[in-house]
Short mmCIF file of C-alpha atoms in Angstrom, two decimals:
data_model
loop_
_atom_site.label_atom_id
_atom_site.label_comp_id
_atom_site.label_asym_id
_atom_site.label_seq_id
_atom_site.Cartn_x
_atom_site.Cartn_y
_atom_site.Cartn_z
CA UNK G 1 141.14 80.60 72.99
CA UNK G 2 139.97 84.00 72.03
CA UNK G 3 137.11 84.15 69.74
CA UNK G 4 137.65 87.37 68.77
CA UNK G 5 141.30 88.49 67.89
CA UNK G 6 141.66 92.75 67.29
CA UNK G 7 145.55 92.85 67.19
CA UNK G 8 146.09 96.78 66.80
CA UNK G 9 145.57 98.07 70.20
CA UNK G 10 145.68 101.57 68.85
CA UNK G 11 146.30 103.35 65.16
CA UNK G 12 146.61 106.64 63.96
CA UNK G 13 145.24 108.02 60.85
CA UNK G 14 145.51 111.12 59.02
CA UNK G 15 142.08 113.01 58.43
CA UNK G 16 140.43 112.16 54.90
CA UNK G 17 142.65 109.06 54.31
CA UNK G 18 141.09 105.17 54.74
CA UNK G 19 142.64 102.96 57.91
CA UNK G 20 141.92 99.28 57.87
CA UNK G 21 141.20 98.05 61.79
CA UNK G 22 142.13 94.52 61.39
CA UNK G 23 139.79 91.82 63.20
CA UNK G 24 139.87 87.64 63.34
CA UNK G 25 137.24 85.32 64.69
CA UNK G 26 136.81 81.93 65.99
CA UNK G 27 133.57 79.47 65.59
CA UNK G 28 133.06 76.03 64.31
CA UNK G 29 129.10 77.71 63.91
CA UNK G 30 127.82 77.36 60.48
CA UNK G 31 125.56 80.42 61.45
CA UNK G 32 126.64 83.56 62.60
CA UNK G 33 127.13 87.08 62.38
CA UNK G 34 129.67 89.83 63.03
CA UNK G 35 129.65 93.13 63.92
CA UNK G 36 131.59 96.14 64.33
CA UNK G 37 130.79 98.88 67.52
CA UNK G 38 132.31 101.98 67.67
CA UNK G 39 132.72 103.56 71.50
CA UNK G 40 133.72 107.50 71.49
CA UNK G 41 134.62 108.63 74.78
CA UNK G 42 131.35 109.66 76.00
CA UNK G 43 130.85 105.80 76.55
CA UNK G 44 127.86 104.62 74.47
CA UNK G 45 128.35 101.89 71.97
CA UNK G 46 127.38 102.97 68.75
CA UNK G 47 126.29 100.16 65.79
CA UNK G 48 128.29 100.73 62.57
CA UNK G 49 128.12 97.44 60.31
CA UNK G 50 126.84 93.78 60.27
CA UNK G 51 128.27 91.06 58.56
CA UNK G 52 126.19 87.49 58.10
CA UNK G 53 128.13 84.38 57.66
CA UNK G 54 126.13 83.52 54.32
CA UNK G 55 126.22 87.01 52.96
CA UNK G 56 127.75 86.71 49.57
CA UNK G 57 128.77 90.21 49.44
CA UNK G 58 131.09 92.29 51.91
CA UNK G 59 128.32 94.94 53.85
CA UNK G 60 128.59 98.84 53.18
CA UNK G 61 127.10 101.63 55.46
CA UNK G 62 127.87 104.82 53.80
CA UNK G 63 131.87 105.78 54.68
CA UNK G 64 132.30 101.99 56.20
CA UNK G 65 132.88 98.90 54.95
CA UNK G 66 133.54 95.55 56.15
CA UNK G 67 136.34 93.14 53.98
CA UNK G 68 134.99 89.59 54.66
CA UNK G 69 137.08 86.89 54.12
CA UNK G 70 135.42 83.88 55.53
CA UNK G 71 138.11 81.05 54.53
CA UNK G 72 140.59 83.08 56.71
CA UNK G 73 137.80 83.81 59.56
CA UNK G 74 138.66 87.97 59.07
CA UNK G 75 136.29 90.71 59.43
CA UNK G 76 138.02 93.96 58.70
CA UNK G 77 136.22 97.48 58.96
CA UNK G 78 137.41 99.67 56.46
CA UNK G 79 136.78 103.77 56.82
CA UNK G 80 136.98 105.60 53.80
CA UNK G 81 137.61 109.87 54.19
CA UNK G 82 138.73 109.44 57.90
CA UNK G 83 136.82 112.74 60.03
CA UNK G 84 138.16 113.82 63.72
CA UNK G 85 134.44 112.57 65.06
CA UNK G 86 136.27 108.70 64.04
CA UNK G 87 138.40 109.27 66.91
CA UNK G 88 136.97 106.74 69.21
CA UNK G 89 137.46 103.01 70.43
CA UNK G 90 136.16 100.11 67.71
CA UNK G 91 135.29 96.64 68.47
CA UNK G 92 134.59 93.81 66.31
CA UNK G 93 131.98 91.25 67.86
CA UNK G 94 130.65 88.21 66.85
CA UNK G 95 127.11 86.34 67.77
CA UNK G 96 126.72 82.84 67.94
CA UNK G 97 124.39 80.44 69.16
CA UNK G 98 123.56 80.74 72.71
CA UNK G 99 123.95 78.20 75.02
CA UNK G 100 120.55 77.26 75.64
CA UNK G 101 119.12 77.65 72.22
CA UNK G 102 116.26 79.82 71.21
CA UNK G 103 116.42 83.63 71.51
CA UNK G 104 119.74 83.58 72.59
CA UNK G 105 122.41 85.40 70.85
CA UNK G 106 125.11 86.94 72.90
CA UNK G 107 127.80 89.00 71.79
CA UNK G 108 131.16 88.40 72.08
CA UNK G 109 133.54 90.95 71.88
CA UNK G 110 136.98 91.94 70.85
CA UNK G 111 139.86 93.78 73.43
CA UNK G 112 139.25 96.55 70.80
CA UNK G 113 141.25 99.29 68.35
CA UNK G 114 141.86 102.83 69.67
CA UNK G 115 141.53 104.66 66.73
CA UNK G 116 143.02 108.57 66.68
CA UNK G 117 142.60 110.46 63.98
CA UNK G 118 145.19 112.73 62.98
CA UNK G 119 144.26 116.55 61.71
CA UNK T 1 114.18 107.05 65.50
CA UNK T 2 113.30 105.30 69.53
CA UNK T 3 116.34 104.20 70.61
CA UNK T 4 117.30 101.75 74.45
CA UNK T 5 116.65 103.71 77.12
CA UNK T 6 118.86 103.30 80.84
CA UNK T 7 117.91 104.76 83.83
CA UNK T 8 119.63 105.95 85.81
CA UNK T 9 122.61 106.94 83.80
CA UNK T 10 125.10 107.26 86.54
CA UNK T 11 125.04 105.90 90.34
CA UNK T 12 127.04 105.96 93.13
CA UNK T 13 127.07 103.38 95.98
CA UNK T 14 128.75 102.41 99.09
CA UNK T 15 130.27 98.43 99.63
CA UNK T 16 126.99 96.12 100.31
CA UNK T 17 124.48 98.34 99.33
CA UNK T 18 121.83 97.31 96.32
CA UNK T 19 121.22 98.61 93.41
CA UNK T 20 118.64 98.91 90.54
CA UNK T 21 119.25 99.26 86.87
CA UNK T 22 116.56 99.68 84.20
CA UNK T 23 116.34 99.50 80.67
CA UNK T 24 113.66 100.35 78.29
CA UNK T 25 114.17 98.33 74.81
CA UNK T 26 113.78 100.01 71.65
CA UNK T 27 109.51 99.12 70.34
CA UNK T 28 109.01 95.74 69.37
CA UNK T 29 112.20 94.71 70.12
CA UNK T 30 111.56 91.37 71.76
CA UNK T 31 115.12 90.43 73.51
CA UNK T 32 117.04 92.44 76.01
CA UNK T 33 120.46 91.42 76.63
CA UNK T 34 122.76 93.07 79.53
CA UNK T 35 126.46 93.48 78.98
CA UNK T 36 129.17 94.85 81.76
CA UNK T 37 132.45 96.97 80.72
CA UNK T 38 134.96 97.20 83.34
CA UNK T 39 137.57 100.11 82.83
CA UNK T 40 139.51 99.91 79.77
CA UNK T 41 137.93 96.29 78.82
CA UNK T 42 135.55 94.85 76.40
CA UNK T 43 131.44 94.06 77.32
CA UNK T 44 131.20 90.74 78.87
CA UNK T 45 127.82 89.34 78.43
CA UNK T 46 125.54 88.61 81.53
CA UNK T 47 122.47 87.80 81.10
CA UNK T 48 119.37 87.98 78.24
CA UNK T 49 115.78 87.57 77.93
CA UNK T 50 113.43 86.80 74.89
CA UNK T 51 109.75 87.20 75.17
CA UNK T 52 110.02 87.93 78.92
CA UNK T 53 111.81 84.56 79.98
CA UNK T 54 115.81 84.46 80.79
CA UNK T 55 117.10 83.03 77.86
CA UNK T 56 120.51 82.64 78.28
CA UNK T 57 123.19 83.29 81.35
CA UNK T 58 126.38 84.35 80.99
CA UNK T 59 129.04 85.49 83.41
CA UNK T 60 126.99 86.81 85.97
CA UNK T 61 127.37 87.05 89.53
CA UNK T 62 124.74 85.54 91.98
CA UNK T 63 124.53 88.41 93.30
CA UNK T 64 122.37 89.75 90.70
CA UNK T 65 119.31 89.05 88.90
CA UNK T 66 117.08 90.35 86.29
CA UNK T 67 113.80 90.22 84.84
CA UNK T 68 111.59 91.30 82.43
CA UNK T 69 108.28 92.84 82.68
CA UNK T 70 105.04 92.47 80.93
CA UNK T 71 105.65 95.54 78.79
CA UNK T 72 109.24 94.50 77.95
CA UNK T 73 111.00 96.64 80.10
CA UNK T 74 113.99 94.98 81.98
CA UNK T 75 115.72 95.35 85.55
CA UNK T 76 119.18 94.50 86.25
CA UNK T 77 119.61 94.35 90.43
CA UNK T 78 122.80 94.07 91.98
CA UNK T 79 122.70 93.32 96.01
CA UNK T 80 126.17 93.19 98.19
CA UNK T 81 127.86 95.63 95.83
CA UNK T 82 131.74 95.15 95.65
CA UNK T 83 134.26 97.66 94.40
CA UNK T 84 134.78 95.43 92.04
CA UNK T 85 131.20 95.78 90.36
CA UNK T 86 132.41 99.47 89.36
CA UNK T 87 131.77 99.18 85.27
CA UNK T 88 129.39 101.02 82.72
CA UNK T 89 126.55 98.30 82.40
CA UNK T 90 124.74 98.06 79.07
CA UNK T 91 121.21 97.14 78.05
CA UNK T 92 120.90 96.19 74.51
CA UNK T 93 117.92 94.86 72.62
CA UNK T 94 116.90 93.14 69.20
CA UNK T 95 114.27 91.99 67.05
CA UNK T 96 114.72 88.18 66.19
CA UNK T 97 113.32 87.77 62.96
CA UNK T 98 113.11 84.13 61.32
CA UNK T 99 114.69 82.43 58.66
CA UNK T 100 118.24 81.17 58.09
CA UNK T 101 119.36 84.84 56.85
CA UNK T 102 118.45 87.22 59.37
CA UNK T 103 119.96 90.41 61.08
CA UNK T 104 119.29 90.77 64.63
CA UNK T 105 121.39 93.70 65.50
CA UNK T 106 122.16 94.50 69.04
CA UNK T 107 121.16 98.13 69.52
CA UNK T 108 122.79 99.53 72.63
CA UNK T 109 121.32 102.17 75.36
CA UNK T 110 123.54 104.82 76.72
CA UNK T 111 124.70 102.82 79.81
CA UNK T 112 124.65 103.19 83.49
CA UNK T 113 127.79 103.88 85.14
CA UNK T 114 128.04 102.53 88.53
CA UNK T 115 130.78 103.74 90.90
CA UNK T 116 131.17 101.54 94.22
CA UNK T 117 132.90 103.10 96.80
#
């Protein structure tokens, strides 16, 4: 089963308006995190927003946000003022335990959202 | 701000040829991981390393290996190259702090991009 479920494989958004990219997860782990990557074109994988599993508050990095609802297992990233430099590809990922313990925390990603943002 | 440095940033090689990835993790960053993103997929994990010993193994082929040096740094080598090895590979490292609340953020390098032809 997919741990990580991204179900818009692309959206379109006008510029200055907010998109939702949706994201669902999958762990029987007490203790983890989730995260949200965004990949322009160039290639490189760019760290937006971290979400911990016993954070009792939803994480904000300046125009993004991430809606955490933990009895539904959903980690949505919320932009706020969509800009042209959004357009790029988003993926949600989630670290768990590793399997042999200790210093082990691999990430496991989403297919991803194609985001385009519309001028 | 330092950020995970990849050398070399793009390569090309020919069908059962070697080849030699590096990755320089962000200062005190004590675990490198290594991720590989075939064309138009997500980064599948392959292999990571805390304090200089392999830590965990993912869905790597035998036909690479990796290690980590003394000063941190980290080498990704890939011998009997197949076409289908053709993916951006990424080097990404943390800090693992302790504690039962912790953030241990994945930062990501720039990535190498091997073509096999």
């Amino acid at each position: 089963a997919q741990k990580i479920t991204q179900t818009q494989p692309g959206m379109f958004v006008q510029e200055k308006e907010a998109v939702t990219l949706d994201c669902t997860y999958d762990t029987s782990d007490p203790s983890y995190g989730l995260f949200w990557y965004k990949q322009p074109s160039s290639g490189e994988m760019i760290f937006l927003i971290y979400q911990g599993s016993y954070d009792q508050q939803n994480a904000t990095e300046g125009r993004y946000s991430l809606n955490f609802q933990k009895a539904r297992k959903s980690a949505n990233l919320v932009i706020s003022a969509s800009q042209l430099g959004d357009s790029a590809m988003y993926f949600c990922a989630m670290r768990e335990e590793g399997n042999s313990g200790a210093g082990s925390y691999q990430l496991t990603f989403g297919k991803g959202t194609k985001l385009s943002v519309i001028p | 701000a330092a950020g995970v440095i990849q050398s070399p940033r793009h390569l090309i090689k020919e069908k059962r040829e070697t080849a030699t990835l590096k990755c320089y993790p962000i200062p005190r960053h004590d675990t490198v991981y290594w991720y590989q993103q075939g064309p138009g997929q997500d980064p599948q994990f392959l292999i990571s390393f805390y304090e200089k010993m392999q830590s965990d193994k993912g869905s790597i082929p035998d036909r690479f290996s990796a290690q980590q040096f003394s000063d941190y740094h980290s080498e990704l080598n890939m011998s009997s190259l197949e076409l289908g090895d053709s993916a951006l590979y990424f080097c990404a490292s943390s800090f693992l702090p302790s504690g039962p609340s912790y953030t241990d953020t994945q930062y990501f390098g720039p990535g190498t991009r091997l073509t096999v032809l």
